[in-house]
Coordinates of C-alpha atoms in Angstrom, one line a residue:
X15 CA -26.6 324.7 -57.9
X16 CA -26.7 323.0 -54.7
X17 CA -27.6 319.9 -56.0
X18 CA -25.0 319.8 -58.7
X19 CA -22.6 320.2 -55.9
X20 CA -24.2 317.8 -53.6
X21 CA -24.0 315.0 -56.5
X22 CA -20.5 316.1 -57.2
X23 CA -19.6 315.5 -53.3
X24 CA -21.3 312.0 -53.1
X25 CA -19.1 311.1 -56.2
X26 CA -15.8 312.4 -54.5
X27 CA -17.1 310.4 -51.7
X28 CA -17.8 307.9 -53.5
X29 CA -14.5 307.5 -55.4
X30 CA -12.7 308.0 -52.4
X31 CA -14.0 304.8 -50.4
X32 CA -13.5 303.2 -53.5
X33 CA -9.5 303.3 -53.4
X34 CA -8.8 302.3 -56.8
X35 CA -5.3 300.3 -56.7
X36 CA -6.2 298.6 -60.5
X37 CA -3.6 298.2 -63.0
X38 CA -4.2 297.0 -66.4
X39 CA -2.4 296.4 -69.4
X40 CA -3.1 296.2 -74.0
X41 CA -2.6 292.8 -74.8
X42 CA -1.4 293.1 -78.7
X43 CA 0.0 289.6 -78.9
X44 CA -0.2 286.2 -78.1
X45 CA 2.6 282.7 -78.0
X46 CA 1.5 280.3 -79.8
X47 CA -1.4 282.7 -82.3
X48 CA 0.8 286.4 -83.1
X49 CA -0.8 289.8 -83.3
X50 CA -5.0 289.4 -82.0
X51 CA -7.1 290.5 -84.2
X52 CA -9.3 292.2 -81.3
X53 CA -8.7 293.9 -78.2
X54 CA -7.6 292.0 -74.9
X55 CA -7.2 293.7 -71.7
X56 CA -5.8 292.3 -68.3
X57 CA -5.1 293.8 -65.4
X58 CA -5.9 293.5 -61.4
X59 CA -8.2 294.5 -58.9
X60 CA -7.7 294.9 -55.5
X61 CA -10.7 294.2 -53.3
X62 CA -11.7 293.2 -49.7
X63 CA -10.0 294.4 -46.7
X64 CA -7.2 296.8 -47.3
X65 CA -7.3 295.4 -51.1
X66 CA -5.5 292.4 -49.9
X67 CA -7.0 290.4 -52.2
X68 CA -5.5 291.3 -55.8
X69 CA -8.3 289.7 -58.7
X70 CA -7.2 289.1 -62.4
X71 CA -8.8 289.7 -65.2
X72 CA -9.2 289.2 -68.8
X73 CA -11.0 292.0 -70.6
X74 CA -12.3 291.6 -74.4
X75 CA -14.0 294.0 -76.1
X76 CA -16.8 293.3 -78.5
X77 CA -15.5 293.2 -82.4
X78 CA -18.8 294.3 -83.2
X79 CA -19.6 297.7 -81.3
X80 CA -18.2 297.8 -78.1
X81 CA -19.9 300.9 -77.1
X82 CA -23.6 300.1 -77.6
X83 CA -22.7 296.4 -76.7
X84 CA -23.6 294.5 -73.3
X85 CA -20.8 294.1 -70.8
X86 CA -21.5 290.6 -69.4
X87 CA -18.9 289.7 -65.9
X88 CA -18.3 285.8 -66.7
X89 CA -17.9 283.5 -63.7
X90 CA -16.0 280.5 -63.7
X91 CA -17.5 277.5 -61.3
X92 CA -15.4 275.1 -59.4
X93 CA -14.6 277.0 -57.6
X94 CA -11.0 277.6 -58.5
X95 CA -11.3 277.2 -62.0
X96 CA -9.1 279.9 -63.8
X97 CA -10.8 282.4 -66.3
X98 CA -9.0 280.8 -69.1
X99 CA -11.1 277.7 -68.8
X100 CA -13.9 279.6 -69.9
X101 CA -11.6 282.1 -72.1
X102 CA -9.9 278.9 -74.3
X103 CA -12.7 276.1 -73.9
X104 CA -16.1 278.0 -73.9
X105 CA -16.9 281.4 -75.4
X106 CA -13.5 283.5 -75.8
X107 CA -11.8 284.3 -78.5
X108 CA -9.8 281.9 -78.8
X109 CA -9.6 278.4 -78.7
X110 CA -6.8 275.5 -79.1
X111 CA -5.7 274.2 -82.5
X112 CA -6.0 270.7 -82.1
X113 CA -5.2 269.3 -85.9
X114 CA -1.6 270.5 -85.3
X115 CA -0.8 269.1 -82.3
X116 CA 2.5 267.9 -82.8
X117 CA 5.4 268.2 -79.6
X118 CA 5.3 272.0 -80.8
X119 CA 4.1 275.3 -78.5
X120 CA 0.7 274.8 -78.6
X121 CA -0.7 276.7 -81.2
X122 CA -4.0 278.7 -80.8
X123 CA -7.0 280.4 -83.5
X124 CA -9.9 282.1 -83.9
X125 CA -12.6 280.7 -82.0
X126 CA -15.7 281.6 -84.9
X127 CA -18.6 280.9 -82.2
X128 CA -17.0 283.2 -79.8
X129 CA -19.9 285.3 -77.4
X130 CA -17.1 288.4 -78.5
X131 CA -18.5 288.7 -81.6
X132 CA -21.3 290.7 -80.4
X133 CA -20.7 291.0 -76.3
X134 CA -17.6 293.0 -73.8
X135 CA -16.6 290.4 -71.3
X136 CA -15.0 290.3 -68.0
X137 CA -13.6 286.8 -67.2
X138 CA -12.4 287.0 -63.2
X139 CA -10.0 284.6 -61.8
X140 CA -12.0 284.1 -58.9
X141 CA -12.4 283.1 -55.9
X142 CA -9.0 284.6 -54.9
X143 CA -6.1 281.9 -55.5
X144 CA -7.8 280.3 -58.9
X145 CA -5.8 281.1 -62.0
X146 CA -3.0 284.1 -61.5
X147 CA -5.4 285.9 -58.5
X148 CA -3.3 285.8 -55.6
X149 CA -3.2 287.9 -51.8
X150 CA -0.8 290.0 -50.1
X151 CA -1.3 287.7 -46.8
X152 CA -1.6 284.3 -46.3
X153 CA -5.5 285.2 -44.5
X154 CA -6.3 286.1 -47.4
X155 CA -6.6 283.2 -49.3
X156 CA -9.4 281.7 -46.8
X157 CA -12.6 282.7 -48.6
X158 CA -16.4 281.4 -49.1
X159 CA -19.4 282.2 -51.0
X160 CA -20.4 285.0 -49.1
X161 CA -17.0 286.9 -49.6
X162 CA -16.9 285.9 -53.6
X163 CA -19.7 288.1 -53.7
X164 CA -18.9 290.7 -52.1
X165 CA -15.4 290.6 -53.8
X166 CA -17.4 291.0 -57.3
X167 CA -19.7 293.8 -56.4
X168 CA -16.0 295.4 -55.0
X169 CA -14.8 294.2 -59.0
X170 CA -17.3 295.6 -60.5
X171 CA -17.8 298.9 -58.8
X172 CA -13.9 299.9 -58.9
X173 CA -13.6 298.2 -62.7
X174 CA -16.6 300.5 -63.9
X175 CA -15.1 303.8 -62.0
X176 CA -11.6 302.6 -63.9
X177 CA -13.4 302.1 -67.3
X178 CA -16.1 305.4 -67.2
X179 CA -17.1 304.7 -70.9
X180 CA -18.5 300.8 -70.2
X181 CA -20.7 302.5 -67.0
X182 CA -23.7 303.3 -69.7
X183 CA -23.4 299.9 -71.3
X184 CA -25.8 297.3 -70.1
X185 CA -24.5 294.9 -67.5
X186 CA -25.4 291.4 -67.5
X187 CA -23.7 288.9 -65.4
X188 CA -22.9 285.2 -66.0
X189 CA -22.0 282.0 -64.7
X190 CA -21.8 278.5 -64.9
X191 CA -21.6 275.3 -63.0
X192 CA -20.8 275.8 -59.5
X193 CA -20.3 279.8 -59.8
X194 CA -24.8 279.4 -60.0
X195 CA -24.0 280.0 -56.3
X196 CA -22.5 283.5 -56.8
X197 CA -24.4 284.9 -59.5
X198 CA -27.9 285.4 -58.1
X199 CA -26.8 286.8 -54.9
X200 CA -24.3 289.1 -56.9
X201 CA -27.3 290.0 -59.4
X202 CA -29.3 291.0 -56.0
X203 CA -26.8 293.1 -55.0
X204 CA -26.4 295.1 -57.6
X205 CA -29.9 295.3 -58.6
X206 CA -30.4 296.3 -54.9
X207 CA -27.2 298.6 -54.9
X208 CA -29.0 300.2 -58.2
X209 CA -32.2 301.2 -57.0
X210 CA -30.5 302.7 -54.0
X211 CA -28.7 305.0 -56.3
X212 CA -25.0 303.6 -55.1
X213 CA -22.5 305.3 -57.0
X214 CA -21.2 304.0 -59.7
X215 CA -24.8 303.1 -61.0
X216 CA -23.8 299.2 -62.0
X217 CA -26.5 299.5 -65.5
X218 CA -27.7 295.6 -64.3
X219 CA -30.3 294.4 -66.5
X220 CA -30.2 290.6 -66.3
X221 CA -28.3 286.8 -66.0
X222 CA -27.1 284.4 -67.6
X223 CA -26.8 280.8 -66.1
X224 CA -25.4 277.7 -67.4
X225 CA -25.5 274.3 -65.7
X226 CA -25.7 275.8 -62.7
X227 CA -26.0 275.2 -59.1
X228 CA -28.9 276.5 -57.4
X229 CA -29.5 273.9 -54.2
X230 CA -26.8 271.6 -53.5
X231 CA -29.3 269.1 -52.0
X232 CA -31.3 268.7 -55.4
X233 CA -28.6 268.7 -58.2
X234 CA -27.2 266.2 -56.6
X235 CA -30.7 264.2 -55.7
X236 CA -31.8 263.9 -59.0
X237 CA -29.1 262.3 -60.3
X238 CA -30.8 259.1 -59.3
X239 CA -33.9 259.8 -61.6
X240 CA -31.8 261.2 -64.8
X241 CA -30.0 257.7 -64.7
X242 CA -33.1 256.1 -64.7
X243 CA -34.6 258.1 -67.7
X244 CA -31.2 257.8 -69.4
X245 CA -31.9 253.7 -68.9
X246 CA -28.0 253.8 -66.8
X247 CA -29.8 252.3 -64.2
X248 CA -32.9 249.1 -64.6
X249 CA -36.3 249.9 -63.7
X250 CA -36.4 247.2 -60.5
X251 CA -33.6 248.9 -59.5
X252 CA -35.1 252.5 -59.6
X253 CA -37.9 251.5 -58.2
X254 CA -36.5 249.2 -54.9
X255 CA -33.8 252.4 -54.4
X256 CA -36.6 254.8 -54.4
X257 CA -39.2 253.2 -52.3
X258 CA -36.3 252.0 -49.6
X259 CA -35.0 255.7 -49.7
X260 CA -37.9 257.4 -50.3
X261 CA -36.8 259.6 -52.5
X262 CA -34.3 261.0 -50.2
X263 CA -30.2 259.7 -51.4
X264 CA -28.3 262.4 -50.1
X265 CA -29.3 261.6 -46.2
X266 CA -28.3 258.0 -46.5
X267 CA -29.7 255.5 -43.0
X268 CA -26.6 253.3 -42.5
X269 CA -29.4 251.7 -40.2
X270 CA -31.9 251.2 -44.1
X271 CA -30.0 247.8 -44.9
X272 CA -32.2 247.9 -48.1
X273 CA -31.6 251.5 -49.2
X274 CA -27.9 250.8 -48.4
X275 CA -27.8 248.0 -50.5
X276 CA -29.6 249.6 -53.2
X277 CA -27.3 252.6 -53.2
X278 CA -24.6 250.7 -53.9
X279 CA -25.9 249.3 -56.6
X280 CA -26.8 252.0 -58.2
X281 CA -23.0 253.1 -58.0
X282 CA -22.0 251.0 -59.4
X283 CA -24.5 250.9 -62.0
X284 CA -22.9 254.3 -63.1
X285 CA -19.5 254.1 -62.0
X286 CA -17.5 254.3 -65.7
X287 CA -20.2 257.0 -66.8
X288 CA -18.7 260.3 -67.7
X289 CA -21.0 262.0 -65.1
X290 CA -20.1 265.9 -67.5
X291 CA -21.2 264.2 -70.6
X292 CA -22.5 259.9 -70.5
X293 CA -22.0 259.6 -73.9
X294 CA -18.0 260.5 -73.9
X295 CA -15.5 258.2 -72.7
X296 CA -14.6 258.4 -68.7
X297 CA -11.4 259.3 -68.4
X298 CA -11.0 261.2 -65.2
X299 CA -8.8 258.5 -63.7
X300 CA -6.5 258.9 -66.5
X301 CA -6.3 262.1 -66.9
X302 CA -4.1 263.3 -64.5
X303 CA -1.5 261.1 -65.5
X304 CA -1.7 261.8 -69.2
X305 CA -1.6 265.5 -68.0
X306 CA 1.8 264.6 -65.9
X307 CA 3.0 262.6 -68.4
X308 CA 2.2 266.1 -70.8
X309 CA 3.8 268.6 -68.2
X310 CA 7.3 266.4 -68.1
X311 CA 7.6 266.2 -71.6
X312 CA 5.9 268.6 -73.7
X313 CA 7.2 266.7 -76.8
X314 CA 5.3 263.2 -76.5
X315 CA 2.2 265.5 -76.9
X316 CA 0.1 264.3 -80.4
X317 CA -2.9 264.7 -81.4
X318 CA -3.9 261.0 -80.5
X319 CA -3.4 261.9 -76.8
X320 CA -6.3 263.4 -76.2
X321 CA -9.1 261.0 -76.0
X322 CA -11.6 262.7 -73.6
X323 CA -12.2 266.3 -72.9
X324 CA -10.3 265.9 -69.7
X325 CA -7.3 265.5 -71.9
X326 CA -7.6 268.6 -73.7
X327 CA -7.3 270.8 -70.6
X328 CA -4.3 269.8 -70.5
X329 CA -2.7 272.1 -73.6
X330 CA -3.9 275.3 -71.4
X331 CA -1.6 274.7 -68.1
X332 CA 1.2 273.7 -70.4
X333 CA 0.7 277.3 -72.5
X334 CA -0.4 278.8 -69.5
X335 CA 2.6 277.9 -67.4
X336 CA 5.3 279.6 -70.2
X337 CA 7.8 282.4 -69.3
X338 CA 6.8 284.4 -72.2
X339 CA 2.9 283.8 -71.7
X340 CA 2.7 285.4 -68.1
X341 CA 5.0 288.0 -70.2
X342 CA 2.9 289.4 -72.7
X343 CA -0.4 288.6 -70.0
X344 CA 1.5 291.3 -68.0
X345 CA 1.5 288.5 -64.2
X346 CA 3.2 290.1 -61.9
X347 CA 6.3 288.4 -61.2
X348 CA 6.5 286.4 -58.0
X349 CA 2.5 286.0 -57.0
X350 CA 1.7 282.9 -58.3
X351 CA 3.6 279.5 -58.7
X352 CA 2.2 276.8 -61.0
X353 CA -0.3 277.6 -63.0
X354 CA -3.2 275.0 -62.9
X355 CA -6.7 274.8 -64.8
X356 CA -8.5 274.7 -61.7
X357 CA -6.5 275.1 -58.4
X358 CA -7.8 272.6 -55.4
X359 CA -8.8 275.7 -52.9
X360 CA -10.5 273.1 -50.7
X361 CA -8.6 273.2 -47.7
X362 CA -9.0 277.7 -47.4
X363 CA -12.3 277.6 -49.4
X364 CA -15.7 277.3 -47.3
X365 CA -19.5 276.8 -49.3
X366 CA -21.4 278.7 -47.2
X367 CA -24.7 279.1 -50.0
X368 CA -26.8 275.7 -50.2
X369 CA -29.1 277.2 -51.8
X370 CA -29.8 280.3 -54.0
X371 CA -33.8 278.9 -54.7
X372 CA -34.4 281.9 -52.0
X373 CA -32.8 284.9 -55.1
X374 CA -34.1 283.3 -57.5
X375 CA -37.4 283.6 -55.8
X376 CA -36.4 287.4 -54.9
X377 CA -35.4 288.4 -58.3
X378 CA -38.8 287.6 -60.0
X379 CA -39.9 290.7 -58.2
X380 CA -37.5 292.6 -60.3
X381 CA -37.0 294.0 -64.1
X382 CA -34.7 291.7 -64.9
X383 CA -34.7 288.9 -67.7
X384 CA -32.6 285.8 -67.5
X385 CA -31.8 283.2 -69.8
X386 CA -30.8 279.4 -68.5
X387 CA -30.0 276.8 -70.0
X388 CA -28.7 273.1 -69.4
X389 CA -27.0 270.2 -71.4
X390 CA -29.3 267.1 -71.3
X391 CA -26.3 264.7 -71.4
X392 CA -25.3 266.3 -67.9
X393 CA -25.8 264.3 -64.8
X394 CA -23.5 266.0 -62.4
X395 CA -26.0 268.9 -62.5
X396 CA -29.1 267.4 -64.2
X397 CA -31.8 269.4 -65.5
X398 CA -34.1 267.7 -64.0
X399 CA -33.2 269.8 -60.7
X400 CA -32.9 273.0 -62.6
X401 CA -36.7 272.8 -64.4
X402 CA -38.1 271.6 -60.9
X403 CA -36.4 274.9 -59.5
X404 CA -37.9 277.4 -62.1
X405 CA -41.2 275.8 -61.7
X406 CA -41.1 276.5 -58.0
X407 CA -40.7 280.0 -58.8
X408 CA -44.5 280.2 -59.9
X409 CA -43.8 282.2 -62.6
X410 CA -46.4 282.3 -65.7
X411 CA -45.8 280.4 -68.3
X412 CA -45.2 283.2 -71.4
X413 CA -44.5 280.4 -74.1
X414 CA -45.1 276.3 -74.0
X415 CA -42.4 274.3 -74.7
X416 CA -41.5 274.1 -78.2
X417 CA -37.5 273.2 -80.3
X418 CA -34.9 275.6 -80.9
X419 CA -32.7 275.5 -84.2
X420 CA -29.5 275.8 -85.9
X421 CA -29.4 275.5 -89.2
X422 CA -32.5 273.9 -89.6
X423 CA -31.5 271.1 -86.9
X424 CA -33.1 270.7 -83.2
X425 CA -31.1 272.0 -81.0
X426 CA -32.6 271.6 -78.3
X427 CA -35.9 272.6 -76.2
X428 CA -37.1 276.1 -74.4
X429 CA -40.3 277.7 -72.1
X430 CA -40.2 281.3 -71.5
X431 CA -41.8 282.4 -68.2
X432 CA -42.9 285.8 -66.9
X433 CA -44.0 287.9 -63.7
X434 CA -44.9 291.5 -64.5
X435 CA -41.6 293.1 -65.6
X436 CA -39.6 289.7 -64.9
X437 CA -38.6 287.0 -67.9
X438 CA -36.9 284.3 -68.0
X439 CA -35.6 281.9 -70.5
X440 CA -35.2 278.6 -69.6
X441 CA -33.4 275.7 -72.5
X442 CA -32.1 272.7 -72.9
X443 CA -29.4 272.2 -75.6
X444 CA -29.3 269.1 -77.4
X445 CA -26.0 266.8 -77.1
X446 CA -24.6 269.4 -74.7
X447 CA -23.0 268.6 -71.8
X448 CA -22.2 269.7 -68.4
X449 CA -21.7 274.1 -68.7
X450 CA -22.8 273.0 -72.6
X451 CA -20.7 275.8 -74.4
X452 CA -17.9 273.6 -73.7
X453 CA -19.5 271.3 -75.4
X454 CA -22.0 273.0 -78.2
X455 CA -19.8 276.4 -78.9
X456 CA -21.9 276.9 -82.5
X457 CA -25.6 276.3 -81.1
X458 CA -25.2 278.4 -77.3
X459 CA -23.4 281.0 -80.2
X460 CA -27.2 280.6 -81.7
X461 CA -28.7 281.2 -78.6
X462 CA -26.6 283.7 -76.8
X463 CA -27.1 286.3 -79.7
X464 CA -30.8 285.6 -80.2
X465 CA -31.0 285.8 -76.8
X466 CA -29.0 289.2 -76.1
X467 CA -30.6 290.7 -79.4
X468 CA -34.2 289.9 -77.6
X469 CA -34.8 287.5 -80.1
X470 CA -36.5 284.2 -79.4
X471 CA -33.8 281.6 -78.6

């Protein structure tokens, strides 16, 4: 009896410390689509000191078996890119209908490759200032990598206390691009809390990373080698720059004339390449102009407008800035100005974590499982960097390099690693760009479905 009473006191104390002030709403329909055939909840969770930071979230229940299917917390990169970037363009239940862009309000349709067919997914507008998240004070908008981790841990604890029916679900944490710097420190923190018995228990089972930033130096430094592999620079230039710069293309010495000259030639060679998907048009310069034109005059939107992916992204801003949309999503009035798919938070956000290799190494001593995949046409974070970091973890090769398939076609290549109870699956996505599910939705859905079902991908 005494042990029961002690457990109850610990729980009450934990709940008191969490001091939950979250609010949530069920969303039955959305402009551009109508009545939703899936369960969508939106809301805010206050985190940090005095809960001055209010993080906005979207929660989609699994369409299969929400009580048994895993719960995936999904983070978006940037930093500063809204959860709607993933919700509409990557793995969420809806997407924009580009076949019916005729000047009317953006039309939505079901995504046949939504991860929410088999997973419960929490999408978060984080860090603070992203999407519809906001701070009650100006000082609260100042954030950094380490604080982002703390806020996510706080968020998870409070959200699961507020949603007790999902506490026993297997918990996974995932994200793409820059959020790779956040996911593994967060996973380690959650795992350590679970082993220590911290309440509420977060039933962490593993993590998923898509084109993750793991080591900022190596991620950028391998671009030169990648460009050479993809014949974007000549053999002669590559051999020269490798020798003159001694393989270091970050710490350029202005007194090294040969290195500086070679690097300038390299930069000119890749100047017009789309680093996020080298086979697609480079529309970065034109995209902002096109987006401004779209915002100013909705009636000018036609399918022919979208020459590349950056321009397609304009639709989410048109959609999310509509007052009816924000009302349906239950966005608090007066808390945010103009919605942007990716906010410029560089003035208030500090990148104070430059490598998470150590966290990856630490996690190899756990019983977790991980999936790391990357598009082979992504030059922004080349697979060369990711694969070499995985090799440095000194894991045992459990399954050698082989192709994986969708619809009888090679979708990429994969290999598996193991160390005691820790399992890691690494995969490339053939033809995939940065954060591959934005470019290869069907292939990635098949991969995710298999991996979460404990099958070979």
